[in-house]
Tab-separated table of C-alpha atoms and ligand atoms in Angstrom:
chain	number	residue	atom	x	y	z
A	14	MET	CA	36.116	-13.181	21.167
A	15	LEU	CA	37.083	-10.222	19.222
A	16	VAL	CA	34.416	-7.311	19.076
A	17	THR	CA	34.842	-5.508	15.884
A	18	GLY	CA	32.848	-2.618	16.389
A	19	GLY	CA	32.822	-2.765	20.100
A	20	ALA	CA	32.896	0.856	20.925
A	21	GLY	CA	29.943	1.690	19.148
A	22	PHE	CA	26.365	1.859	20.668
A	23	ILE	CA	26.163	-1.528	20.698
A	24	GLY	CA	28.791	-2.923	20.389
A	25	ALA	CA	30.812	-1.061	24.023
A	26	ASN	CA	27.162	-2.054	25.783
A	27	PHE	CA	27.985	-6.009	24.116
A	28	VAL	CA	31.392	-6.029	25.513
A	29	HIS	CA	29.624	-4.916	29.013
A	30	HIS	CA	27.140	-7.379	28.716
A	31	THR	CA	30.842	-9.804	28.371
A	32	VAL	CA	32.774	-8.191	30.618
A	33	THR	CA	30.391	-8.355	33.579
A	34	ARG	CA	28.821	-11.675	32.660
A	35	ARG	CA	30.845	-13.957	30.965
A	36	SER	CA	34.650	-14.582	32.418
A	37	ASP	CA	34.677	-17.401	29.903
A	38	PHE	CA	35.415	-14.662	27.222
A	39	GLU	CA	38.673	-12.926	26.853
A	40	VAL	CA	37.458	-9.496	24.959
A	41	CYS	CA	39.475	-7.531	22.360
A	42	VAL	CA	38.287	-5.096	20.657
A	43	LEU	CA	38.673	-3.331	17.482
A	44	ASP	CA	37.004	-0.259	16.405
A	45	ALA	CA	38.330	2.731	14.319
A	46	LEU	CA	37.465	5.174	16.108
A	47	THR	CA	35.258	7.369	13.530
A	48	TYR	CA	32.851	9.733	15.066
A	49	ALA	CA	30.332	6.926	15.835
A	50	GLY	CA	32.784	5.272	17.800
A	51	ASP	CA	35.085	6.345	21.291
A	52	ARG	CA	37.104	4.762	24.071
A	53	ASP	CA	34.802	6.983	26.808
A	54	ASN	CA	32.294	4.203	25.695
A	55	LEU	CA	34.556	1.334	27.544
A	56	LYS	CA	36.030	3.055	29.864
A	57	GLU	CA	34.824	1.815	32.722
A	58	VAL	CA	35.957	-2.115	31.258
A	59	ALA	CA	38.317	-0.932	29.755
A	60	HIS	CA	40.927	-2.785	32.038
A	61	ASP	CA	39.876	-6.005	31.582
A	62	ILE	CA	39.823	-6.428	27.689
A	63	ARG	CA	42.264	-5.905	25.141
A	64	PHE	CA	41.709	-2.519	22.987
A	65	VAL	CA	42.927	-2.269	19.252
A	66	GLU	CA	42.540	0.989	17.626
A	67	GLY	CA	42.053	0.503	13.343
A	68	ASN	CA	40.277	-0.457	10.333
A	69	VAL	CA	38.623	-3.503	9.454
A	70	CYS	CA	39.325	-2.836	6.459
A	71	ASP	CA	43.043	-4.041	6.666
A	72	THR	CA	43.461	-7.472	6.356
A	73	GLU	CA	46.346	-7.906	7.904
A	74	LEU	CA	45.342	-6.786	11.001
A	75	VAL	CA	42.165	-8.170	10.443
A	76	ASP	CA	43.782	-12.101	9.740
A	77	ARG	CA	46.135	-12.680	13.200
A	78	LEU	CA	43.265	-10.435	15.152
A	79	VAL	CA	40.910	-13.100	14.026
A	80	ALA	CA	43.614	-16.003	14.271
A	81	ASP	CA	44.280	-15.144	17.793
A	82	ALA	CA	40.327	-15.326	18.131
A	83	ASP	CA	38.197	-18.767	19.383
A	84	VAL	CA	35.236	-16.735	17.939
A	85	VAL	CA	34.573	-13.120	16.540
A	86	ILE	CA	31.358	-10.989	16.815
A	87	HIS	CA	31.083	-8.531	13.901
A	88	PHE	CA	28.766	-5.695	15.100
A	89	ALA	CA	31.668	-2.716	12.685
A	90	ALA	CA	29.326	-0.529	10.364
A	91	GLU	CA	28.733	2.802	9.377
A	92	SER	CA	24.755	2.674	10.647
A	93	HIS	CA	22.902	5.904	10.383
A	94	VAL	CA	20.935	6.297	7.210
A	95	ASP	CA	20.719	10.213	6.736
A	96	ASN	CA	24.802	9.373	6.266
A	97	SER	CA	24.203	6.916	4.142
A	98	LEU	CA	21.835	9.520	2.059
A	99	ARG	CA	24.372	12.129	2.562
A	100	ASP	CA	27.287	10.442	1.728
A	101	PRO	CA	27.392	6.852	0.536
A	102	GLY	CA	31.727	6.026	0.439
A	103	PRO	CA	32.602	4.650	4.125
A	104	PHE	CA	29.348	2.334	4.028
A	105	VAL	CA	29.950	0.709	0.884
A	106	ARG	CA	33.662	0.665	2.155
A	107	SER	CA	32.800	-0.628	6.162
A	108	ASN	CA	29.633	-2.212	5.537
A	109	ILE	CA	30.618	-4.293	2.513
A	110	ILE	CA	34.507	-4.914	2.158
A	111	GLY	CA	35.188	-4.615	5.969
A	112	THR	CA	32.593	-7.653	5.771
A	113	TYR	CA	34.546	-9.870	3.347
A	114	VAL	CA	38.076	-8.903	4.748
A	115	VAL	CA	36.888	-9.940	8.081
A	116	LEU	CA	34.955	-13.003	6.760
A	117	GLU	CA	38.234	-14.139	4.354
A	118	ALA	CA	40.091	-14.172	8.007
A	119	VAL	CA	37.002	-16.169	9.669
A	120	ARG	CA	37.849	-18.513	6.163
A	121	ARG	CA	40.998	-19.005	6.824
A	122	HIS	CA	41.407	-19.915	9.907
A	123	GLY	CA	38.299	-21.853	11.041
A	124	ARG	CA	36.896	-19.390	13.387
A	125	ARG	CA	32.967	-18.654	13.860
A	126	LEU	CA	31.203	-15.560	13.158
A	127	HIS	CA	27.964	-13.968	14.369
A	128	HIS	CA	26.917	-10.972	11.959
A	129	ILE	CA	25.367	-8.118	13.431
A	130	SER	CA	22.423	-6.775	11.125
A	131	THR	CA	19.138	-4.806	9.970
A	132	ASP	CA	15.717	-5.518	9.740
A	133	GLU	CA	15.873	-3.194	7.273
A	134	VAL	CA	17.668	-4.866	4.634
A	135	PHE	CA	14.313	-6.068	3.898
A	136	GLY	CA	13.011	-2.866	3.167
A	137	ASP	CA	9.386	-1.502	4.441
A	138	LEU	CA	6.778	-2.844	5.123
A	139	GLU	CA	2.624	-0.577	4.124
A	140	LEU	CA	1.391	1.136	8.024
A	141	ASP	CA	-1.384	0.765	9.255
A	142	ALA	CA	-1.267	-2.938	8.918
A	143	ASP	CA	-0.344	-5.825	11.027
A	144	ASP	CA	2.424	-8.216	9.037
A	145	ARG	CA	5.809	-8.854	9.934
A	146	PHE	CA	9.210	-8.872	8.588
A	147	THR	CA	10.667	-13.176	8.907
A	148	GLU	CA	13.535	-14.979	8.838
A	149	ALA	CA	11.922	-15.994	4.601
A	150	SER	CA	11.282	-12.075	3.252
A	151	ALA	CA	13.092	-11.366	0.018
A	152	TYR	CA	15.535	-8.390	0.908
A	153	ASN	CA	14.462	-5.447	-0.278
A	154	PRO	CA	17.036	-3.018	0.623
A	155	SER	CA	15.599	1.722	0.122
A	156	SER	CA	18.965	3.547	1.432
A	157	PRO	CA	22.519	2.853	0.576
A	158	TYR	CA	22.994	2.069	4.250
A	159	SER	CA	20.543	-1.127	3.890
A	160	ALA	CA	21.639	-2.530	0.939
A	161	THR	CA	25.770	-2.616	1.945
A	162	LYS	CA	24.016	-3.794	5.471
A	163	ALA	CA	21.628	-6.555	2.598
A	164	SER	CA	25.245	-6.273	0.739
A	165	SER	CA	27.106	-7.854	4.164
A	166	ASP	CA	24.164	-10.503	4.571
A	167	MET	CA	24.635	-11.695	0.960
A	168	LEU	CA	28.030	-12.448	1.812
A	169	VAL	CA	28.523	-13.834	4.929
A	170	ARG	CA	25.123	-16.142	3.600
A	171	ALA	CA	27.223	-17.324	0.056
A	172	TRP	CA	30.579	-17.501	2.542
A	173	VAL	CA	28.444	-19.843	4.445
A	174	ARG	CA	27.147	-21.874	1.741
A	175	SER	CA	30.393	-21.857	-0.317
A	176	PHE	CA	33.466	-22.003	2.392
A	177	GLU	CA	31.346	-23.971	5.695
A	178	VAL	CA	31.908	-20.636	7.078
A	179	ALA	CA	31.102	-21.101	10.740
A	180	ALA	CA	28.220	-18.469	11.353
A	181	THR	CA	25.670	-17.299	12.314
A	182	LEU	CA	23.045	-13.493	11.384
A	183	SER	CA	20.830	-11.527	12.988
A	184	ASN	CA	18.911	-8.938	12.197
A	185	CYS	CA	17.519	-6.664	14.798
A	186	ALA	CA	14.567	-3.907	14.963
A	187	ASN	CA	15.842	-0.114	16.409
A	188	ASN	CA	17.306	-0.504	19.152
A	189	TYR	CA	17.823	2.461	22.416
A	190	GLY	CA	19.259	2.422	25.252
A	191	PRO	CA	22.956	4.077	27.308
A	192	TYR	CA	25.700	5.428	24.814
A	193	GLN	CA	23.843	5.618	21.594
A	194	HIS	CA	24.687	8.528	19.760
A	195	PRO	CA	23.019	11.854	19.841
A	196	GLU	CA	22.626	11.432	15.786
A	197	LYS	CA	19.745	8.288	16.641
A	198	PHE	CA	15.771	9.594	17.424
A	199	VAL	CA	15.732	8.165	20.970
A	200	PRO	CA	18.883	10.294	22.277
A	201	ARG	CA	18.566	12.897	19.865
A	202	GLN	CA	14.896	14.319	20.421
A	203	VAL	CA	16.235	13.589	24.401
A	204	THR	CA	19.230	15.572	24.078
A	205	HIS	CA	17.164	18.101	22.669
A	206	ILE	CA	14.730	18.787	25.891
A	207	LEU	CA	17.421	18.511	28.010
A	208	GLN	CA	18.746	21.500	25.704
A	209	GLY	CA	15.521	23.344	26.222
A	210	ARG	CA	14.824	22.324	22.358
A	211	PRO	CA	10.957	21.263	21.506
A	212	PRO	CA	12.244	18.119	19.255
A	213	ARG	CA	12.208	17.119	15.564
A	214	LEU	CA	10.375	14.781	13.998
A	215	TYR	CA	10.088	14.102	10.230
A	216	GLY	CA	7.921	14.396	8.090
A	217	THR	CA	3.728	13.153	9.258
A	218	GLY	CA	5.709	12.083	11.975
A	219	ARG	CA	3.576	7.728	10.992
A	220	ASN	CA	6.265	6.401	10.121
A	221	ALA	CA	6.165	3.485	12.762
A	222	ARG	CA	9.641	1.538	14.492
A	223	GLU	CA	9.652	-1.356	16.383
A	224	TRP	CA	11.973	-0.267	19.641
A	225	THR	CA	14.385	-2.834	20.989
A	226	HIS	CA	15.999	-1.881	24.037
A	227	VAL	CA	19.956	-2.063	23.275
A	228	GLU	CA	19.799	-5.631	26.478
A	229	ASP	CA	18.042	-7.090	24.317
A	230	HIS	CA	20.047	-7.601	21.227
A	231	ASN	CA	23.052	-7.795	23.600
A	232	ASP	CA	21.222	-11.145	25.474
A	233	ALA	CA	19.597	-12.281	21.443
A	234	VAL	CA	23.388	-12.519	20.529
A	235	HIS	CA	24.391	-14.820	23.554
A	236	LEU	CA	22.156	-16.661	23.333
A	237	ILE	CA	22.677	-17.489	19.278
A	238	LEU	CA	26.225	-17.714	20.311
A	239	GLU	CA	26.046	-20.316	22.772
A	240	LYS	CA	22.406	-22.390	20.952
A	241	GLY	CA	22.478	-21.258	17.343
A	242	ARG	CA	22.337	-22.964	13.910
A	243	ILE	CA	25.153	-22.645	11.843
A	244	GLY	CA	24.118	-21.065	8.812
A	245	GLU	CA	21.015	-20.162	10.059
A	246	THR	CA	19.675	-16.348	10.089
A	247	TYR	CA	17.306	-14.390	13.386
A	248	LEU	CA	15.394	-11.740	13.469
A	249	ILE	CA	15.470	-9.828	16.872
A	250	GLY	CA	12.195	-7.442	17.993
A	251	SER	CA	10.518	-6.392	21.627
A	252	GLY	CA	7.107	-6.493	19.619
A	253	CYS	CA	6.782	-2.942	20.659
A	254	GLU	CA	5.824	-0.696	17.449
A	255	VAL	CA	5.278	2.859	17.624
A	256	THR	CA	4.743	5.365	15.299
A	257	ASN	CA	7.663	8.371	15.598
A	258	LYS	CA	4.619	10.157	16.755
A	259	ALA	CA	3.515	8.341	19.381
A	260	MET	CA	7.237	8.086	20.217
A	261	VAL	CA	7.662	11.787	20.201
A	262	GLU	CA	4.847	12.705	22.859
A	263	LEU	CA	5.934	9.258	25.164
A	264	ILE	CA	9.737	11.117	26.129
A	265	LEU	CA	8.164	14.666	25.824
A	266	GLU	CA	5.769	12.872	28.140
A	267	LEU	CA	7.751	10.973	30.492
A	268	MET	CA	9.751	14.391	30.766
A	269	GLY	CA	7.211	15.889	32.198
A	270	GLU	CA	6.762	18.128	28.646
A	271	PRO	CA	3.798	18.880	26.165
A	272	VAL	CA	3.456	16.466	24.231
A	273	ASP	CA	3.010	18.288	21.876
A	274	ARG	CA	5.887	20.548	22.244
A	275	TYR	CA	7.476	19.214	19.045
A	276	GLU	CA	8.747	20.587	15.250
A	277	LYS	CA	8.736	18.599	12.296
A	278	VAL	CA	10.999	19.047	9.718
A	279	PRO	CA	11.017	17.952	6.249
A	280	ASP	CA	11.284	14.343	5.625
A	281	ARG	CA	13.628	12.284	5.168
A	282	PRO	CA	13.815	10.942	1.248
A	283	GLY	CA	13.289	6.988	0.489
A	284	HIS	CA	12.066	7.249	4.230
A	285	ASP	CA	11.017	3.343	5.078
A	286	LEU	CA	7.571	3.566	6.628
A	287	ARG	CA	7.809	0.394	8.445
A	288	TYR	CA	9.419	-1.904	10.222
A	289	ALA	CA	8.684	-5.116	12.465
A	290	ASN	CA	10.472	-8.491	13.096
A	291	ASP	CA	8.033	-11.855	13.513
A	292	SER	CA	11.390	-12.693	16.348
A	293	SER	CA	9.264	-16.120	17.191
A	294	LYS	CA	12.226	-18.488	15.785
A	295	LEU	CA	14.216	-16.690	17.848
A	296	ARG	CA	12.305	-16.950	20.598
A	297	ASN	CA	10.827	-20.911	20.179
A	298	LEU	CA	13.471	-22.579	19.488
A	299	LEU	CA	16.150	-20.160	21.447
A	300	GLY	CA	13.814	-19.100	24.997
A	301	TRP	CA	14.786	-15.148	24.010
A	302	ARG	CA	12.890	-13.632	26.352
A	303	PRO	CA	12.828	-9.756	26.299
A	304	ARG	CA	13.651	-7.532	29.781
A	305	HIS	CA	12.240	-5.161	28.896
A	306	ARG	CA	8.908	-5.337	27.349
A	307	HIS	CA	7.111	-2.496	28.551
A	308	LEU	CA	8.339	0.703	26.627
A	309	GLY	CA	8.190	3.374	28.764
A	310	SER	CA	9.945	1.751	31.790
A	311	GLY	CA	13.227	1.907	29.695
A	312	LEU	CA	13.056	4.667	27.454
A	313	ALA	CA	12.737	6.408	31.703
A	314	THR	CA	15.984	4.634	32.858
A	315	THR	CA	17.669	5.510	29.265
A	316	ILE	CA	16.474	8.855	29.405
A	317	ASP	CA	17.807	8.838	32.876
A	318	TRP	CA	21.380	7.633	31.836
A	319	TYR	CA	21.547	11.117	29.284
A	320	ARG	CA	20.326	13.520	31.923
A	321	GLU	CA	23.274	11.768	34.151
A	322	ASN	CA	25.600	11.891	30.831
A	323	GLU	CA	25.913	15.187	29.823
A	324	TRP	CA	29.484	15.581	29.431
A	325	TRP	CA	29.105	12.133	27.095
A	326	TRP	CA	26.216	13.501	24.605
A	327	LYS	CA	27.105	17.364	23.783
A	328	PRO	CA	29.835	17.894	21.906
A	329	ARG	CA	28.103	14.630	19.865
A	330	LYS	CA	25.511	16.278	19.843
A	331	GLU	CA	27.410	19.526	18.953
A	332	ALA	CA	28.820	17.293	15.485
A	333	ALA	CA	25.583	16.028	14.796
A	334	GLU	CA	23.446	19.441	15.071
A	335	LEU	CA	25.737	20.360	12.351
A	336	ARG	CA	25.556	17.889	9.894
A	337	TYR	CA	21.876	18.128	10.617
A	338	SER	CA	21.453	21.562	10.416
A	339	GLU	CA	22.596	21.150	5.801
A	340	LEU	CA	20.137	19.035	5.745
A	341	GLY	CA	17.331	20.859	7.262
A	342	ARG	CA	16.369	19.330	10.046
B	18	NAD	P1	27.299	3.318	15.893
B	18	NAD	O1	28.273	3.553	14.977
B	18	NAD	O2	27.257	3.722	17.182
B	18	NAD	O3	29.170	2.153	16.726
B	18	NAD	C1	29.800	1.949	14.510
B	18	NAD	C2	31.110	1.451	15.304
B	18	NAD	O4	31.543	0.887	14.117
B	18	NAD	C3	31.609	3.101	16.146
B	18	NAD	O5	32.186	1.862	17.236
B	18	NAD	C4	32.605	2.721	14.860
B	18	NAD	O6	34.086	3.597	15.079
B	18	NAD	C5	33.198	1.353	14.299
B	18	NAD	N1	33.326	1.159	12.859
B	18	NAD	C6	33.166	1.609	11.396
B	18	NAD	N2	32.964	1.232	10.256
B	18	NAD	C7	34.393	0.975	11.186
B	18	NAD	C8	36.053	0.133	10.695
B	18	NAD	N3	35.921	0.242	8.198
B	18	NAD	N4	36.679	0.102	10.969
B	18	NAD	C9	36.318	-0.890	12.367
B	18	NAD	N5	35.491	-0.017	12.698
B	18	NAD	C10	34.379	1.149	12.552
B	18	NAD	O7	26.460	1.661	15.431
B	18	NAD	P2	24.973	0.341	16.216
B	18	NAD	O8	23.576	1.609	16.489
B	18	NAD	O9	25.698	0.301	17.214
B	18	NAD	O10	25.388	-0.627	15.525
B	18	NAD	C11	26.702	-1.846	15.561
B	18	NAD	C12	26.021	-2.578	14.158
B	18	NAD	O11	24.721	-2.487	14.592
B	18	NAD	C13	26.114	-1.612	12.837
B	18	NAD	O12	26.368	-3.002	12.691
B	18	NAD	C14	24.215	-1.842	12.935
B	18	NAD	O13	24.184	-2.166	11.755
B	18	NAD	C15	23.657	-3.047	13.518
B	18	NAD	N6	21.977	-2.506	13.791
B	18	NAD	C16	21.971	-1.568	15.007
B	18	NAD	C17	20.888	-0.889	14.981
B	18	NAD	C18	20.476	0.244	15.940
B	18	NAD	O14	19.440	0.617	16.025
B	18	NAD	N7	21.379	1.309	16.503
B	18	NAD	C19	19.723	-1.500	15.276
B	18	NAD	C20	19.644	-3.256	14.074
B	18	NAD	C21	21.162	-3.639	13.527
B	19	TDX	O1	15.479	14.025	14.633
B	19	TDX	C1	14.700	12.520	13.918
B	19	TDX	N1	13.553	12.612	13.548
B	19	TDX	C2	12.717	11.676	13.424
B	19	TDX	O2	11.530	11.441	13.125
B	19	TDX	C3	15.583	11.613	13.538
B	19	TDX	C4	16.699	11.520	13.812
B	19	TDX	C5	15.156	10.667	12.675
B	19	TDX	N2	13.021	10.263	12.717
B	19	TDX	C6	12.052	9.302	12.449
B	19	TDX	C7	13.462	8.679	11.105
B	19	TDX	C8	13.447	7.201	11.388
B	19	TDX	O3	11.649	6.775	11.442
B	19	TDX	O4	12.557	8.494	13.241
B	19	TDX	C9	12.990	7.161	12.708
B	19	TDX	C10	13.810	6.168	13.580
B	19	TDX	O5	15.238	7.273	12.761
B	19	TDX	P1	16.810	6.938	13.278
B	19	TDX	O6	17.151	6.785	14.760
B	19	TDX	O7	17.928	7.307	12.113
B	19	TDX	O8	16.755	4.782	13.232
B	19	TDX	P2	16.475	4.004	11.433
B	19	TDX	O9	16.707	4.920	10.290
B	19	TDX	O10	15.835	3.623	11.369
B	19	TDX	O11	17.995	3.341	11.943
B	19	TDX	C11	17.949	2.685	12.805
B	19	TDX	O12	18.042	1.150	13.195
B	19	TDX	C12	17.898	0.703	12.661
B	19	TDX	C13	19.306	1.591	12.888
B	19	TDX	O13	20.149	3.558	12.859
B	19	TDX	C14	20.410	1.883	11.967
B	19	TDX	O14	21.600	1.248	12.386
B	19	TDX	C15	19.002	0.300	12.495
B	19	TDX	O15	19.927	-0.989	11.168
């Protein structure tokens, strides 16, 4: 199994999951080790995998690694909306060109591909409504990040239809869990609190997200690999939808702080209002059930992980906060 982006947050958790639960797979990770990827994230499984430092845009390298694999899981991407607003270039290169390079290699060698994507490709939903994205929702991305992820999905769909590439796709809601970069919402707030600083809430805090534990995301990816139908898309979401304000309050409460001890900061330009996935296709056809159905307990173990792994997040946080200070957020 070739795992692109396997040194990032979700990819590294996927590699841990695969090594510990699926001894039938030999895992090779391809990762460019951008600011978001680190071999530290794979330290515990370093002896069980092959690691190749390289870029998914490198045609020759990707061709060689895909030739050696039976199946490719494509996580590699630039993943942070705020960074895409500062500089969209790396997003266009890694997310669009990178996916094109992977697709062409998979086509040449007749390999199975699973493409990892996001619910952000559908744009956003109205606040205070109860509708959800489905596999049939129209693509309507808002940010440079989501536009490049939408482009990558479109490429995968076209390669399935035109070249009969054996690919499946999944679009997951917001993830949380260990090894998530402190630029992202949950680890940013948790590590702020651990440093005695108030969390930072964008705009009104009414924007809502559906929070899915990374282990549940990765369970779904393995299920789709085993039982998914080629060419199909599956939406992944826990059903735990909360406003950002409620999420900050929950984190503060779990960490024993007053729930109003947060700061409001200027909003993200073009900030998507609400995301929520209807994952009934995945639940009904493939039998997926999230293990972490209770947001409070999933968050509590995640908070513990950050409490115990300051060595991991501290240097990353300093760099991320420098980028945020330039944006006034
Ligand atoms: P991340 O930023 O933590 O990790 C991305 C990894 O990809 C890093 O290890 C990085 O070094 C690597 N990478 C980036 N560009 C590369 C390139 N050109 N060549 C090789 N490697 C490269 O991201 P994440 O949160 O783990 O997201 C992984 C995937 O899941 C992405 O495709 C993202 O769009 C998708 N996704 C993320 C979420 C979420 O909440 N984080 C939700 C849904 C979907
Ligand atoms: O400090 C913050 N304060 C705040 O209010 C940060 C970092 C974020 N926010 C808000 C913005 C969003 O409404 O919290 C929400 C979550 O923010 P992010 O963690 O940046 O996630 P989001 O923009 O929703 O995108 C995430 O989910 C979908 C991932 O980063 C994407 O990779 C994934 O595709």
